[in-house]
Short mmCIF file of C-alpha atoms in Angstrom, two decimals:
data_model
loop_
_atom_site.label_atom_id
_atom_site.label_comp_id
_atom_site.label_asym_id
_atom_site.label_seq_id
_atom_site.Cartn_x
_atom_site.Cartn_y
_atom_site.Cartn_z
CA MET N 20 -2.73 36.03 -3.23
CA LYS N 21 -3.33 35.16 0.40
CA ILE N 22 -1.73 31.94 1.64
CA THR N 23 -2.98 30.48 4.92
CA VAL N 24 -1.11 27.80 6.85
CA PRO N 25 -3.09 26.00 9.59
CA LYS N 26 -1.66 26.35 13.09
CA THR N 27 -1.62 22.56 13.47
CA SER N 28 0.26 21.91 10.22
CA GLY N 29 3.23 19.52 10.21
CA PHE N 30 4.46 16.31 11.86
CA CYS N 31 2.49 15.01 14.81
CA TYR N 32 4.06 14.20 18.18
CA GLY N 33 4.46 10.46 17.55
CA VAL N 34 6.09 10.83 14.14
CA SER N 35 8.42 13.56 15.42
CA LEU N 36 9.59 11.23 18.21
CA ALA N 37 10.38 8.44 15.75
CA VAL N 38 12.26 10.71 13.32
CA LYS N 39 14.28 12.32 16.13
CA GLU N 40 15.18 8.88 17.46
CA ALA N 41 16.41 7.80 14.02
CA GLU N 42 18.55 10.94 13.72
CA SER N 43 19.94 10.38 17.21
CA VAL N 44 20.96 6.79 16.40
CA LEU N 45 22.76 7.85 13.22
CA LYS N 46 24.45 10.76 14.97
CA ALA N 47 25.79 8.30 17.57
CA GLY N 48 27.45 6.34 14.75
CA LYS N 49 25.31 3.21 15.10
CA SER N 50 23.81 1.17 12.28
CA LEU N 51 20.12 1.84 11.84
CA ILE N 52 17.42 -0.35 10.35
CA MET N 53 13.95 1.22 10.20
CA TYR N 54 11.18 -1.37 10.20
CA GLY N 55 8.75 0.13 7.73
CA GLU N 56 8.76 3.61 6.23
CA ILE N 57 9.38 5.75 9.31
CA VAL N 58 7.30 8.59 7.86
CA HIS N 59 5.26 8.93 4.67
CA ASN N 60 7.60 11.64 3.42
CA PRO N 61 10.04 10.56 0.68
CA ASP N 62 12.43 13.45 1.34
CA VAL N 63 12.76 12.68 5.06
CA VAL N 64 13.20 8.95 4.40
CA SER N 65 15.79 9.61 1.68
CA ASP N 66 17.70 11.97 3.97
CA LEU N 67 17.88 9.34 6.73
CA GLU N 68 19.00 6.72 4.22
CA ARG N 69 21.71 9.04 2.84
CA LYS N 70 23.01 9.33 6.38
CA GLY N 71 23.27 5.55 6.64
CA GLY N 72 19.80 4.43 7.67
CA ARG N 73 18.10 1.51 5.99
CA THR N 74 14.41 0.76 5.51
CA VAL N 75 13.00 -2.76 5.43
CA GLU N 76 9.36 -3.71 4.99
CA GLU N 77 9.79 -7.39 5.85
CA LEU N 78 12.10 -9.30 8.19
CA GLU N 79 13.21 -11.39 5.22
CA GLN N 80 15.04 -8.30 3.93
CA ILE N 81 17.49 -8.71 6.80
CA GLY N 82 20.04 -11.34 5.87
CA LYS N 83 20.19 -14.41 8.10
CA ASP N 84 23.96 -14.07 8.36
CA GLU N 85 23.96 -10.36 9.16
CA VAL N 86 25.67 -9.41 12.41
CA LEU N 87 23.37 -6.97 14.20
CA ASP N 88 25.20 -6.59 17.50
CA ASP N 89 25.73 -2.85 17.01
CA THR N 90 22.51 -2.22 15.10
CA VAL N 91 19.38 -0.42 16.25
CA LEU N 92 16.13 -1.77 14.83
CA LEU N 93 13.62 1.06 15.03
CA ILE N 94 9.87 0.45 15.15
CA ARG N 95 7.98 3.36 13.58
CA ALA N 96 5.06 5.31 15.06
CA HIS N 97 2.46 2.91 13.61
CA GLY N 98 3.59 0.10 15.90
CA VAL N 99 3.69 -3.63 15.14
CA SER N 100 1.92 -6.83 16.17
CA LYS N 101 3.04 -8.94 19.14
CA GLN N 102 4.36 -11.61 16.81
CA THR N 103 6.38 -9.16 14.74
CA HIS N 104 7.83 -7.54 17.86
CA LYS N 105 8.97 -10.93 19.11
CA LYS N 106 10.63 -11.67 15.77
CA LEU N 107 12.40 -8.32 15.73
CA VAL N 108 13.84 -8.97 19.19
CA GLY N 109 14.97 -12.38 17.94
CA THR N 110 17.25 -10.79 15.33
CA GLY N 111 19.76 -9.87 18.02
CA ALA N 112 19.57 -6.17 17.19
CA GLU N 113 18.73 -3.53 19.78
CA VAL N 114 15.01 -2.94 19.27
CA ARG N 115 13.73 0.54 20.02
CA ASP N 116 9.96 0.71 19.94
CA LYS N 117 8.93 4.24 18.93
CA ALA N 118 5.27 3.40 18.37
CA CYS N 119 3.23 6.50 19.10
CA PRO N 120 1.97 6.55 22.72
CA LYS N 121 -1.57 6.98 21.36
CA VAL N 122 -1.18 3.82 19.24
CA LYS N 123 0.25 1.89 22.18
CA LYS N 124 -2.81 2.88 24.20
CA VAL N 125 -5.11 1.38 21.54
CA GLN N 126 -3.05 -1.82 21.60
CA GLU N 127 -3.37 -2.01 25.39
CA ILE N 128 -7.14 -1.53 25.24
CA VAL N 129 -7.53 -4.31 22.68
CA SER N 130 -5.34 -6.71 24.69
CA GLU N 131 -7.44 -6.11 27.81
CA GLU N 132 -10.91 -5.97 26.25
CA GLU N 133 -10.59 -9.17 24.22
CA LYS N 134 -10.52 -11.16 27.45
CA GLY N 135 -14.29 -10.94 27.67
CA ARG N 136 -15.61 -9.18 24.57
CA GLN N 137 -15.47 -9.25 20.78
CA ILE N 138 -13.10 -6.66 19.33
CA VAL N 139 -14.13 -4.30 16.54
CA ILE N 140 -11.46 -2.08 14.98
CA VAL N 141 -12.65 0.84 12.87
CA GLY N 142 -10.00 1.70 10.31
CA ASN N 143 -8.28 0.80 7.07
CA PRO N 144 -7.53 -2.95 7.23
CA HIS N 145 -4.40 -2.47 5.10
CA HIS N 146 -2.91 0.32 7.23
CA PRO N 147 0.13 -0.74 9.31
CA GLU N 148 -1.37 0.74 12.48
CA VAL N 149 -4.52 -1.36 12.12
CA ILE N 150 -2.49 -4.47 11.27
CA GLY N 151 -0.44 -3.90 14.42
CA ILE N 152 -3.57 -3.41 16.56
CA LEU N 153 -5.18 -6.53 15.11
CA GLY N 154 -1.96 -8.36 15.93
CA GLN N 155 -2.48 -7.68 19.65
CA CYS N 156 -5.41 -10.10 19.71
CA GLU N 157 -4.65 -13.54 21.06
CA LYS N 158 -8.04 -14.86 19.93
CA GLU N 159 -9.42 -15.06 16.41
CA GLY N 160 -12.59 -13.26 15.43
CA ALA N 161 -11.72 -9.56 15.68
CA THR N 162 -13.57 -7.51 13.07
CA VAL N 163 -12.13 -4.60 11.08
CA ILE N 164 -14.61 -2.09 9.66
CA GLY N 165 -13.37 0.50 7.20
CA SER N 166 -16.53 2.23 5.99
CA VAL N 167 -20.15 3.07 6.77
CA PHE N 168 -21.22 0.41 4.28
CA GLU N 169 -19.16 -2.26 6.03
CA ALA N 170 -20.66 -1.22 9.37
CA GLU N 171 -24.17 -1.58 7.95
CA GLU N 172 -23.34 -5.01 6.53
CA ALA N 173 -21.47 -6.32 9.59
CA ARG N 174 -23.06 -9.20 11.44
CA LEU N 175 -22.33 -8.39 15.05
CA THR N 176 -24.07 -9.64 18.16
CA GLY N 177 -23.42 -9.64 21.88
CA ASP N 178 -20.81 -7.67 23.74
CA ILE N 179 -18.42 -5.76 21.51
CA SER N 180 -15.63 -3.31 22.31
CA VAL N 181 -14.82 -0.78 19.61
CA VAL N 182 -11.57 1.09 18.98
CA VAL N 183 -10.64 3.29 16.04
CA GLN N 184 -7.48 3.93 14.03
CA THR N 185 -5.88 7.07 15.47
CA THR N 186 -5.83 8.85 12.08
CA PHE N 187 -9.31 7.86 10.88
CA ASN N 188 -11.87 10.35 9.55
CA GLY N 189 -13.68 11.69 12.63
CA GLU N 190 -16.97 12.37 10.86
CA VAL N 191 -17.07 8.88 9.34
CA PHE N 192 -16.23 7.30 12.70
CA GLU N 193 -19.24 9.03 14.32
CA ARG N 194 -21.54 7.55 11.68
CA ILE N 195 -20.02 4.08 12.07
CA LYS N 196 -20.21 4.32 15.85
CA ASN N 197 -23.94 5.10 15.76
CA ILE N 198 -24.59 2.12 13.49
CA LEU N 199 -22.64 -0.23 15.77
CA VAL N 200 -24.43 1.00 18.90
CA GLU N 201 -27.78 0.44 17.19
CA LYS N 202 -26.75 -3.13 16.30
CA CYS N 203 -25.20 -3.83 19.71
CA PRO N 204 -26.70 -1.57 22.45
CA GLN N 205 -24.20 -2.96 24.98
CA ALA N 206 -21.23 -1.90 22.86
CA VAL N 207 -18.34 -0.25 24.66
CA ILE N 208 -16.91 2.52 22.48
CA PHE N 209 -13.34 3.73 22.90
CA ASN N 210 -12.78 6.87 20.83
CA THR N 211 -9.07 6.30 20.30
CA MET N 212 -8.67 8.88 17.54
CA CYS N 213 -5.67 11.07 18.21
CA PRO N 214 -6.94 14.46 19.51
CA ALA N 215 -4.41 16.18 17.26
CA THR N 216 -5.94 14.38 14.25
CA ASN N 217 -9.39 15.66 15.20
CA ILE N 218 -8.13 19.21 15.62
CA ARG N 219 -6.30 19.14 12.27
CA GLN N 220 -9.36 17.81 10.47
CA GLN N 221 -11.62 20.43 12.05
CA GLU N 222 -9.20 23.24 11.23
CA ILE N 223 -8.76 22.26 7.56
CA SER N 224 -12.53 21.92 7.24
CA ARG N 225 -13.05 25.42 8.62
CA LEU N 226 -10.28 27.10 6.62
CA SER N 227 -11.23 25.42 3.35
CA GLU N 228 -14.74 26.90 3.51
CA ASN N 229 -13.38 30.30 2.46
CA ALA N 230 -10.54 29.06 0.24
CA ASP N 231 -10.19 29.01 -3.55
CA GLY N 232 -8.00 25.95 -3.26
CA VAL N 233 -6.16 23.71 -0.78
CA ILE N 234 -2.74 22.11 -1.11
CA VAL N 235 -1.84 19.32 1.31
CA LEU N 236 1.87 18.51 1.50
CA GLY N 237 2.21 14.89 2.53
CA GLY N 238 2.89 11.35 1.46
CA LYS N 239 0.54 9.73 -1.05
CA LYS N 240 0.41 6.73 1.31
CA SER N 241 -0.23 8.83 4.42
CA SER N 242 -3.64 8.13 5.95
CA ASN N 243 -3.90 11.48 7.69
CA SER N 244 -2.77 13.47 4.63
CA LEU N 245 -5.33 11.69 2.45
CA LYS N 246 -8.04 12.41 5.03
CA LEU N 247 -7.11 16.12 5.16
CA CYS N 248 -7.31 16.33 1.38
CA GLU N 249 -10.63 14.48 1.39
CA ILE N 250 -12.15 16.77 4.04
CA ALA N 251 -10.89 19.97 2.39
CA GLY N 252 -12.13 18.73 -0.98
CA LYS N 253 -15.73 18.98 0.23
CA ASN N 254 -15.34 22.78 0.34
CA ALA N 255 -12.68 23.69 -2.23
CA PRO N 256 -10.53 22.15 -5.00
CA SER N 257 -7.84 20.21 -3.12
CA GLU N 258 -4.62 18.49 -4.11
CA LEU N 259 -2.19 16.21 -2.28
CA VAL N 260 1.46 16.63 -3.28
CA GLU N 261 4.65 15.09 -1.90
CA LYS N 262 7.03 17.76 -3.18
CA ILE N 263 6.79 21.47 -3.98
CA GLY N 264 7.70 20.73 -7.59
CA GLU N 265 4.45 18.80 -8.03
CA ILE N 266 2.34 21.94 -7.57
CA ASP N 267 0.83 23.15 -10.84
CA LEU N 268 1.34 26.91 -10.58
CA GLU N 269 -0.90 27.53 -13.59
CA LYS N 270 -3.86 26.22 -11.61
CA LEU N 271 -3.19 28.86 -8.96
CA ARG N 272 -3.46 31.82 -11.32
CA GLY N 273 -6.39 34.03 -10.43
CA LYS N 274 -6.81 32.44 -7.00
CA ASN N 275 -7.12 34.83 -4.06
CA ASN N 276 -7.04 32.55 -1.04
CA ILE N 277 -5.00 29.32 -0.89
CA VAL N 278 -4.62 27.07 2.16
CA VAL N 279 -1.33 25.14 2.37
CA CYS N 280 -1.30 22.37 4.95
CA GLY N 281 1.38 19.87 5.95
CA GLY N 282 0.27 16.32 6.79
CA SER N 283 1.23 14.98 10.21
CA SER N 284 3.12 11.96 8.82
#
């Protein structure tokens, strides 16, 4: 059996930065609170928690009487809204913002563009990155579009500025973009997809064409891992697993060419 691993497999730059920062804090002997799952990888999260790290999904999980003078509150690669950032600083902990530089760039674009245009965010409305981007808007009225159908149904007029979730499906974004430009010819499109995401998606698409099966190792809640599995699934039977033990070896019997890919978060 031939096993092929894509050259771009594994954690992306932004996630790697956040994980390394968490490890550095713990190594220095400081208390660490990670705001949100730092990476959609249960083993990595569990390892950091065994070393003393703590994950919270809401500020309410931090006790009002907790003393956080020697605590680092780490913001993950997805970033947070302006309001959440302000609240985190208000806890008294040392806040270290490890939002991916690519995500921060999207946030900056939205903050600037909303001064004179309507904001459209292409992405999953429930994804923390999109929630954080939406939270950069001072005005109400920003629109989130998560599918081609939603783009077709959207009632948009006038001047719009469009950004996209950094880990969105590139092919779907192109279709949505064309629909939005047809609706609003004066639309300003910012292709804010992470270049690494595009490259990974293109590579898994190419490799899966000649594969008997594809295994994506990544979190079940990971947007990019789900997209890789979805793209590969168009060409070959594909499965998303979080741990090696989840792989059904019986399904691999008789296969000649398997692609094994690691999600970037």
